[in-house]
């Protein structure tokens, strides 16, 4: 059995139209926070990270009432999305290669 990857995100809302193409960037929500945990089959935590994302021309809006992440928190404590995703892919890829088995996604 391979390690398990758990991923959680907070966003600034929902898609306006779920039938639109993924490249219709004004339609889709932005990631406000990304967190992940990688566990071994014995439930030992191998990696765990959480990153707020700095807004880059988009607003958090009313979703702040749901996840509690304010624009000030994200701007002050966040990192650029590309840096957070780079860390995520590096970390998840490292454990995937180590186990020599494919990672499994959830719905």
mmCIF file of C-alpha atoms in Angstrom:
data_model
loop_
_atom_site.group_PDB
_atom_site.id
_atom_site.type_symbol
_atom_site.label_atom_id
_atom_site.label_comp_id
_atom_site.label_asym_id
_atom_site.label_seq_id
_atom_site.Cartn_x
_atom_site.Cartn_y
_atom_site.Cartn_z
ATOM 1 C CA UNK A 1 0.000 0.000 0.000
ATOM 2 C CA UNK A 2 1.303 3.460 -0.871
ATOM 3 C CA UNK A 3 1.182 6.683 1.079
ATOM 4 C CA UNK A 4 -1.999 8.747 1.012
ATOM 5 C CA UNK A 5 -2.227 12.400 0.006
ATOM 6 C CA UNK A 6 -4.949 14.568 1.558
ATOM 7 C CA UNK A 7 -5.529 18.002 0.002
ATOM 8 C CA UNK A 8 -7.799 20.804 1.191
ATOM 9 C CA UNK A 9 -8.408 24.201 -0.368
ATOM 10 C CA UNK A 10 -10.348 27.299 0.539
ATOM 11 C CA UNK A 11 -11.531 29.509 -2.316
ATOM 12 C CA UNK A 12 -13.100 32.893 -2.850
ATOM 13 C CA UNK A 13 -16.388 31.390 -3.997
ATOM 14 C CA UNK A 14 -17.879 28.984 -6.520
ATOM 15 C CA UNK A 15 -17.797 28.882 -10.298
ATOM 16 C CA UNK A 16 -20.312 31.176 -11.961
ATOM 17 C CA UNK A 17 -21.057 28.551 -14.621
ATOM 18 C CA UNK A 18 -19.843 24.969 -14.165
ATOM 19 C CA UNK A 19 -20.204 24.319 -17.913
ATOM 20 C CA UNK A 20 -17.572 26.888 -18.901
ATOM 21 C CA UNK A 21 -14.101 25.842 -20.034
ATOM 22 C CA UNK A 22 -11.281 25.693 -17.463
ATOM 23 C CA UNK A 23 -9.450 28.507 -19.254
ATOM 24 C CA UNK A 24 -12.345 30.949 -18.638
ATOM 25 C CA UNK A 25 -10.418 32.345 -15.677
ATOM 26 C CA UNK A 26 -12.993 35.006 -14.755
ATOM 27 C CA UNK A 27 -15.531 32.204 -14.222
ATOM 28 C CA UNK A 28 -13.635 30.068 -11.723
ATOM 29 C CA UNK A 29 -12.858 30.769 -8.053
ATOM 30 C CA UNK A 30 -9.359 31.574 -6.835
ATOM 31 C CA UNK A 31 -7.503 29.543 -4.209
ATOM 32 C CA UNK A 32 -7.255 31.454 -0.929
ATOM 33 C CA UNK A 33 -5.541 28.636 0.998
ATOM 34 C CA UNK A 34 -4.081 25.230 0.175
ATOM 35 C CA UNK A 35 -3.119 22.572 2.710
ATOM 36 C CA UNK A 36 -1.909 19.006 2.376
ATOM 37 C CA UNK A 37 -0.963 16.027 4.454
ATOM 38 C CA UNK A 38 0.866 12.901 3.328
ATOM 39 C CA UNK A 39 0.587 9.793 5.500
ATOM 40 C CA UNK A 40 2.235 6.407 5.336
ATOM 41 C CA UNK A 41 0.137 3.228 5.389
ATOM 42 C CA UNK A 42 0.879 3.096 9.146
ATOM 43 C CA UNK A 43 -0.705 6.586 9.472
ATOM 44 C CA UNK A 44 2.609 8.287 10.164
ATOM 45 C CA UNK A 45 2.627 11.869 8.900
ATOM 46 C CA UNK A 46 5.341 12.195 6.256
ATOM 47 C CA UNK A 47 4.624 15.791 5.254
ATOM 48 C CA UNK A 48 2.178 18.516 6.211
ATOM 49 C CA UNK A 49 1.914 22.094 4.949
ATOM 50 C CA UNK A 50 -0.588 24.933 4.861
ATOM 51 C CA UNK A 51 -0.267 28.127 2.834
ATOM 52 C CA UNK A 52 -2.396 31.230 2.529
ATOM 53 C CA UNK A 53 -2.330 32.692 -0.978
ATOM 54 C CA UNK A 54 -1.639 36.372 -1.630
ATOM 55 C CA UNK A 55 -4.403 37.882 -3.764
ATOM 56 C CA UNK A 56 -3.082 38.935 -7.157
ATOM 57 C CA UNK A 57 -5.771 41.192 -8.591
ATOM 58 C CA UNK A 58 -8.717 39.219 -7.218
ATOM 59 C CA UNK A 59 -10.800 39.699 -4.073
ATOM 60 C CA UNK A 60 -11.669 37.297 -1.284
ATOM 61 C CA UNK A 61 -15.160 38.775 -0.978
ATOM 62 C CA UNK A 62 -18.028 37.254 0.984
ATOM 63 C CA UNK A 63 -16.280 33.865 1.293
ATOM 64 C CA UNK A 64 -14.329 35.399 4.200
ATOM 65 C CA UNK A 65 -17.442 34.750 6.317
ATOM 66 C CA UNK A 66 -17.168 31.034 5.548
ATOM 67 C CA UNK A 67 -13.431 30.314 5.910
ATOM 68 C CA UNK A 68 -12.388 33.264 8.088
ATOM 69 C CA UNK A 69 -9.466 34.322 5.892
ATOM 70 C CA UNK A 70 -9.472 38.103 5.568
ATOM 71 C CA UNK A 71 -7.869 40.056 2.731
ATOM 72 C CA UNK A 72 -5.370 41.465 5.245
ATOM 73 C CA UNK A 73 -4.428 37.962 6.488
ATOM 74 C CA UNK A 74 -3.900 36.715 2.928
ATOM 75 C CA UNK A 75 -1.928 39.783 1.857
ATOM 76 C CA UNK A 76 0.252 39.803 4.992
ATOM 77 C CA UNK A 77 0.800 36.088 5.619
ATOM 78 C CA UNK A 78 0.238 34.629 2.166
ATOM 79 C CA UNK A 79 2.632 33.592 -0.549
ATOM 80 C CA UNK A 80 2.168 33.742 -4.330
ATOM 81 C CA UNK A 81 0.085 30.884 -5.729
ATOM 82 C CA UNK A 82 2.892 29.639 -7.976
ATOM 83 C CA UNK A 83 5.180 29.218 -4.937
ATOM 84 C CA UNK A 84 2.533 27.286 -2.978
ATOM 85 C CA UNK A 85 1.793 25.009 -5.936
ATOM 86 C CA UNK A 86 5.492 24.478 -6.570
ATOM 87 C CA UNK A 87 5.910 23.331 -2.953
ATOM 88 C CA UNK A 88 2.850 21.110 -3.261
ATOM 89 C CA UNK A 89 3.994 19.411 -6.474
ATOM 90 C CA UNK A 90 7.536 18.998 -5.186
ATOM 91 C CA UNK A 91 6.354 17.479 -1.902
ATOM 92 C CA UNK A 92 3.719 15.180 -3.397
ATOM 93 C CA UNK A 93 6.045 14.139 -6.221
ATOM 94 C CA UNK A 94 8.850 13.301 -3.798
ATOM 95 C CA UNK A 95 6.680 10.881 -1.872
ATOM 96 C CA UNK A 96 5.178 9.469 -5.045
ATOM 97 C CA UNK A 97 8.617 8.675 -6.488
ATOM 98 C CA UNK A 98 9.768 7.290 -3.155
ATOM 99 C CA UNK A 99 6.878 4.827 -3.058
ATOM 100 C CA UNK A 100 7.124 4.045 -6.794
ATOM 101 C CA UNK A 101 3.349 3.909 -7.002
ATOM 102 C CA UNK A 102 0.901 6.393 -8.497
ATOM 103 C CA UNK A 103 -0.833 8.911 -6.270
ATOM 104 C CA UNK A 104 -4.602 8.587 -6.077
ATOM 105 C CA UNK A 105 -6.943 11.549 -6.291
ATOM 106 C CA UNK A 106 -10.202 11.933 -4.432
ATOM 107 C CA UNK A 107 -13.419 13.586 -5.349
#
